[in-house]
Amino acid sequence: MKTYRHVTGKIVLLGIGKLLWFVVLACAACIWITDAVCQDKNRARVSILLATGMHGSTYYHVGLAMASLWTTRLRDAGIRVSAASSEGSMENIEAIRIADADMIIAEDLFCSMAAAGNGLFKGKPLPELRSITALWPDVLQIVIRSDKMHKGTLQDLDGIALATGLPDSGNKYILELLLKSMKNEKPKVRFRPMSNQAAVEALKKGLVDGIDVTGGVPVPLLSSLLQDGKISLGFLEISGAQMEAAREEGWKNVFPTVVPAGSYPGQDKAIHTVGHANLLAVTASLSPEIVYLLTKTLYENLEYLMKVHPACRTMSLEKALDGVNVPLHRGSVRYYKEKKIKVPERLIQ
């Protein structure tokens, strides 16, 4: 069962569970969601819950900053945004489905499946899902013990125990897609689902041989692990051939990318891997005026987010729709048209 505490305008989740987020709105805020922006401070406030990711993740770190930004800048409009930790994209999408969250950070890979009702969401589409903007690219990052490294590629996973995030995170699913696309020498990996925090402890105790994380570079928890320096670790790379094989399998919304040299302590060379877009998404029922203000405030304060986390340096208004495959919310469409950003017809619904 989850418990909650309210801290400086943000919601922090303590413990594990999935279907009790409604308690946050009922017990922590004592305010209700309205369908229009309040112009009178004495009227009901607008409370929005943003689902982020696990502690130590880029989602969580930047999500808290976004919530603080919106709550501060939109105070006169009566809008308050609270951030909640979660198990990641899959749980966040389900939170939208059951109205436990109003806004989420999630991987486009999963959001596009949910919106179309295919892949992992076959037979259970989520037509009310709407995107606001692309965020930073999510990057697959796999580190294993140096004594387990031979080729520096996915083949080195053969026979090792790898922590892959909680069951509802995208880490394991993305890695399995890559492994499935390999034609020869498929490694046999012993997956160990657990939180990133638990994975670090398991690695230190020798219970796992490596960690698979996805997130904007650098992932805070991974930075701390490598800064500690008590375990000799190395990054695995995804070859161009493996990338093309994955695309041939139908995984079209991923792209080759690199983790620049120096992104992490002791990382003296660039790491070739794969990435895919992250989305800020909402439910279609959220007021267009509210979504317009959220989008406008986000893009008018990008410098603040860039100082919060380096991953946000890849964001810009010109790249707002890069990698977006989920229809846009009407409120964000209004903002982009005001800023003369061309919105593809496929994203208007």
XYZ file of C-alpha atoms in Angstrom:
349
model
C 0.000 0.000 0.000
C 1.299 3.449 -0.866
C 1.475 6.279 1.601
C 1.936 9.920 0.692
C 3.232 13.121 2.081
C 2.865 16.626 0.691
C 6.092 18.615 0.370
C 6.336 22.204 -0.929
C 3.659 21.802 -3.531
C 4.800 18.367 -4.697
C 3.509 14.884 -3.988
C 6.090 12.292 -3.015
C 5.092 8.636 -3.041
C 6.501 6.367 -0.366
C 6.358 2.604 -0.770
C 5.037 0.481 -3.654
C 1.546 -0.078 -5.043
C -0.401 0.971 -8.080
C -4.042 1.830 -7.832
C -4.317 4.227 -4.923
C -3.179 7.515 -6.417
C -6.689 8.901 -6.061
C -5.966 9.150 -2.342
C -3.369 11.800 -3.200
C -5.968 14.119 -4.589
C -8.499 13.419 -1.857
C -6.276 13.536 1.207
C -3.155 15.529 0.402
C -4.474 18.492 -1.505
C -8.072 19.024 -0.329
C -8.690 20.778 -3.627
C -10.414 19.637 -6.782
C -9.774 19.642 -10.505
C -11.793 22.124 -12.524
C -12.170 22.383 -16.267
C -11.087 25.989 -16.623
C -8.329 28.239 -15.347
C -9.270 30.218 -12.282
C -8.996 33.953 -12.676
C -10.184 34.659 -9.112
C -7.827 33.461 -6.363
C -10.808 32.870 -4.085
C -12.272 30.309 -6.483
C -11.324 26.639 -6.620
C -7.699 25.935 -7.537
C -6.662 23.572 -10.340
C -4.692 20.597 -9.038
C -2.744 18.509 -11.546
C -0.848 15.311 -10.706
C 2.263 14.585 -12.793
C 3.502 10.970 -12.730
C 7.284 10.808 -13.204
C 9.551 7.806 -12.542
C 11.604 6.033 -9.917
C 13.769 7.903 -7.432
C 17.204 8.481 -8.939
C 15.840 8.600 -12.495
C 15.870 11.504 -14.947
C 12.053 11.368 -15.065
C 11.810 11.924 -11.327
C 14.528 14.562 -11.135
C 13.173 16.722 -13.969
C 9.534 15.993 -13.097
C 9.976 17.575 -9.676
C 11.522 20.633 -11.311
C 8.655 20.921 -13.799
C 6.074 20.707 -11.022
C 7.867 23.428 -9.082
C 8.157 25.616 -12.187
C 4.485 25.381 -13.110
C 3.267 25.833 -9.541
C 5.417 28.934 -9.090
C 4.797 30.580 -12.461
C 1.083 29.756 -12.688
C 0.131 30.605 -9.114
C -1.921 33.618 -10.210
C -3.845 31.402 -12.636
C -4.748 29.125 -9.713
C -2.812 26.120 -11.066
C -0.797 23.803 -8.852
C 1.139 20.790 -10.155
C 2.271 17.960 -7.888
C 4.855 15.340 -8.903
C 4.574 11.655 -8.004
C 7.210 8.932 -8.261
C 6.227 5.755 -10.103
C 7.619 2.599 -11.697
C 7.926 4.351 -15.052
C 6.207 4.582 -18.431
C 3.903 1.570 -18.259
C 2.531 2.449 -14.835
C 2.162 6.081 -15.865
C 0.097 5.181 -18.922
C -2.187 3.019 -16.795
C -2.507 5.925 -14.348
C -3.928 8.039 -17.180
C -6.305 5.197 -18.081
C -7.802 4.988 -14.585
C -7.666 8.760 -13.959
C -5.067 8.498 -11.196
C -2.795 10.987 -12.996
C -3.557 13.997 -15.171
C -0.139 14.297 -16.810
C 2.756 11.868 -17.313
C 6.312 11.581 -18.534
C 6.607 8.401 -20.610
C 8.453 6.836 -23.514
C 6.932 7.453 -26.937
C 7.538 3.767 -27.709
C 4.845 2.813 -25.198
C 2.617 5.875 -25.609
C 2.262 5.271 -29.342
C 1.338 1.619 -28.690
C -1.253 2.696 -26.138
C -2.790 5.361 -28.381
C -3.048 2.936 -31.319
C -4.021 -0.102 -29.250
C -1.271 -2.356 -30.607
C 1.814 -4.137 -29.277
C 1.671 -4.375 -25.496
C -1.692 -2.570 -25.592
C -3.363 -4.723 -28.212
C -7.073 -4.914 -27.424
C -6.860 -2.189 -24.766
C -6.290 1.134 -26.556
C -6.075 4.439 -24.741
C -7.736 6.862 -27.189
C -7.855 9.674 -24.613
C -4.039 9.932 -24.461
C -2.686 13.206 -25.850
C 0.869 14.490 -26.162
C 2.085 17.961 -25.222
C 5.691 17.827 -26.390
C 8.717 15.651 -26.920
C 11.218 15.969 -24.084
C 14.816 14.728 -24.024
C 15.716 11.430 -25.745
C 15.652 8.367 -23.505
C 18.939 6.506 -23.902
C 19.607 2.814 -23.204
C 22.595 2.521 -20.858
C 23.957 -0.862 -19.766
C 26.870 -1.137 -17.349
C 28.383 -4.425 -16.230
C 31.347 -5.452 -14.106
C 34.616 -4.975 -15.973
C 35.636 -8.590 -15.350
C 32.537 -9.694 -17.293
C 33.369 -7.564 -20.343
C 34.979 -9.180 -23.370
C 33.675 -7.603 -26.578
C 31.959 -4.598 -25.043
C 28.718 -5.510 -26.853
C 25.437 -7.241 -26.003
C 27.165 -10.618 -26.416
C 28.823 -9.943 -23.047
C 25.428 -10.377 -21.378
C 25.593 -14.114 -21.921
C 25.287 -15.930 -18.606
C 25.200 -12.859 -16.389
C 22.543 -11.599 -13.972
C 21.277 -8.189 -15.037
C 19.064 -5.816 -13.034
C 16.467 -4.440 -15.445
C 14.211 -2.115 -13.473
C 10.815 -2.840 -11.970
C 8.326 -4.963 -13.965
C 6.415 -1.924 -15.260
C 9.497 0.019 -16.394
C 10.610 -0.064 -20.010
C 14.182 -1.244 -19.416
C 13.639 -4.974 -19.759
C 11.180 -4.644 -22.631
C 13.560 -2.526 -24.719
C 16.505 -4.824 -24.107
C 14.398 -7.880 -24.961
C 13.438 -6.249 -28.273
C 17.116 -5.795 -29.088
C 18.013 -9.341 -28.092
C 15.100 -10.736 -30.116
C 16.389 -8.967 -33.235
C 19.839 -10.561 -32.964
C 20.216 -13.215 -35.664
C 23.163 -15.122 -34.213
C 24.912 -15.550 -30.890
C 21.925 -14.509 -28.831
C 23.113 -14.159 -25.237
C 21.212 -15.903 -22.476
C 20.623 -13.302 -19.800
C 19.265 -13.840 -16.309
C 16.977 -10.858 -15.819
C 16.495 -9.583 -12.269
C 13.603 -7.077 -12.049
C 14.119 -4.542 -9.244
C 14.190 -0.806 -8.655
C 17.268 1.144 -9.684
C 18.114 1.811 -6.052
C 17.871 -1.890 -5.228
C 19.945 -2.689 -8.318
C 22.836 -0.568 -7.082
C 22.825 -2.343 -3.737
C 22.585 -5.736 -5.442
C 25.537 -4.849 -7.666
C 27.616 -3.795 -4.673
C 26.821 -7.094 -2.917
C 27.602 -9.188 -5.994
C 24.009 -10.364 -6.444
C 23.872 -9.030 -10.021
C 26.592 -8.390 -12.580
C 25.183 -5.290 -14.219
C 22.423 -2.709 -14.508
C 20.225 -1.779 -17.461
C 18.763 1.730 -17.246
C 17.100 4.101 -19.669
C 16.954 7.833 -19.178
C 18.275 11.226 -20.153
C 22.054 11.464 -19.917
C 23.337 11.542 -17.259
C 21.052 9.398 -15.101
C 21.676 10.742 -11.544
C 21.771 7.336 -9.872
C 24.250 5.994 -12.442
C 26.450 9.048 -11.954
C 26.563 8.394 -8.208
C 27.399 4.720 -8.751
C 30.306 5.492 -11.083
C 31.512 8.360 -8.889
C 31.708 5.942 -5.949
C 34.334 3.962 -7.842
C 34.254 0.929 -5.544
C 33.258 -1.375 -8.402
C 35.032 -1.410 -11.765
C 32.312 -1.074 -14.407
C 32.102 -0.653 -18.164
C 29.434 0.371 -20.676
C 28.169 -2.007 -23.340
C 27.595 -0.662 -26.846
C 24.899 -1.321 -29.441
C 26.448 -1.840 -32.861
C 25.095 -0.323 -36.056
C 24.223 -3.813 -37.293
C 22.194 -4.530 -34.144
C 20.426 -1.209 -34.547
C 19.460 -1.995 -38.148
C 18.307 -5.493 -37.177
C 16.001 -3.982 -34.569
C 14.539 -1.600 -37.135
C 13.942 -4.492 -39.527
C 11.914 -6.151 -36.772
C 9.537 -3.183 -36.931
C 11.037 -1.067 -34.157
C 10.869 2.123 -36.209
C 10.662 4.767 -33.500
C 14.186 4.252 -32.156
C 17.399 5.798 -33.396
C 21.149 5.412 -32.936
C 22.674 7.802 -30.428
C 25.757 8.221 -28.279
C 26.504 8.906 -24.644
C 29.114 11.674 -25.056
C 32.532 11.138 -23.513
C 32.727 12.624 -20.044
C 29.012 12.275 -19.336
C 29.877 10.060 -16.361
C 32.860 9.858 -13.997
C 35.642 7.821 -15.597
C 33.896 7.592 -18.984
C 36.631 8.681 -21.377
C 35.032 7.689 -24.694
C 31.644 8.051 -26.361
C 29.292 5.063 -26.040
C 27.195 4.025 -29.055
C 23.706 2.907 -28.096
C 20.021 3.482 -28.963
C 17.532 6.131 -27.964
C 13.904 7.046 -28.407
C 11.709 10.030 -27.678
C 10.155 10.825 -24.329
C 6.801 12.542 -24.166
C 5.001 14.837 -21.807
C 1.431 13.588 -22.163
C -1.992 14.274 -20.677
C -5.560 13.095 -20.828
C -7.702 14.615 -23.589
C -10.228 15.792 -20.991
C -7.830 18.333 -19.467
C -8.863 21.891 -20.288
C -7.243 23.314 -23.466
C -6.611 26.583 -21.603
C -4.691 24.746 -18.886
C -2.621 22.741 -21.374
C -1.891 25.907 -23.339
C -0.528 27.580 -20.188
C 1.514 24.501 -19.240
C 3.079 24.330 -22.715
C 3.765 28.067 -22.879
C 5.317 28.166 -19.403
C 7.517 25.157 -20.142
C 8.991 26.674 -23.290
C 9.380 30.131 -21.831
C 11.513 28.679 -19.019
C 13.721 26.099 -20.749
C 16.865 27.709 -19.344
C 15.690 26.823 -15.847
C 15.202 23.155 -16.793
C 18.594 23.057 -18.530
C 20.193 24.070 -15.248
C 18.262 21.359 -13.409
C 19.461 18.500 -15.629
C 21.809 18.337 -18.661
C 19.350 16.099 -20.562
C 17.078 19.135 -20.988
C 19.743 20.870 -23.069
C 18.529 18.826 -26.038
C 15.069 20.406 -25.784
C 13.954 23.329 -27.922
C 10.729 24.659 -29.393
C 11.965 23.699 -32.851
C 12.344 20.060 -31.711
C 9.091 19.954 -29.749
C 7.422 17.516 -32.161
C 10.460 15.372 -33.035
C 9.631 11.705 -32.503
C 6.034 12.437 -31.438
C 3.566 9.801 -32.671
C 0.672 10.482 -30.280
C -1.975 13.087 -31.231
C -1.405 16.480 -29.624
C -3.706 18.070 -27.099
C -5.663 21.036 -28.473
C -4.062 23.344 -25.912
C -0.526 22.582 -27.081
C -1.574 22.847 -30.749
C -2.784 26.367 -30.024
C 0.612 27.331 -28.572
C 2.612 25.826 -31.445
C 0.490 27.622 -34.030
C 1.037 30.888 -32.171
C 4.794 30.270 -32.360
C 4.602 29.375 -36.082
C 5.606 25.752 -35.482
C 4.259 23.530 -38.261
C 2.027 20.835 -36.764
C 1.659 17.680 -38.887
C -1.949 16.789 -39.701
C -1.444 13.299 -38.245
C -0.952 14.875 -34.797
C -4.186 16.875 -34.882
C -7.305 15.096 -33.628
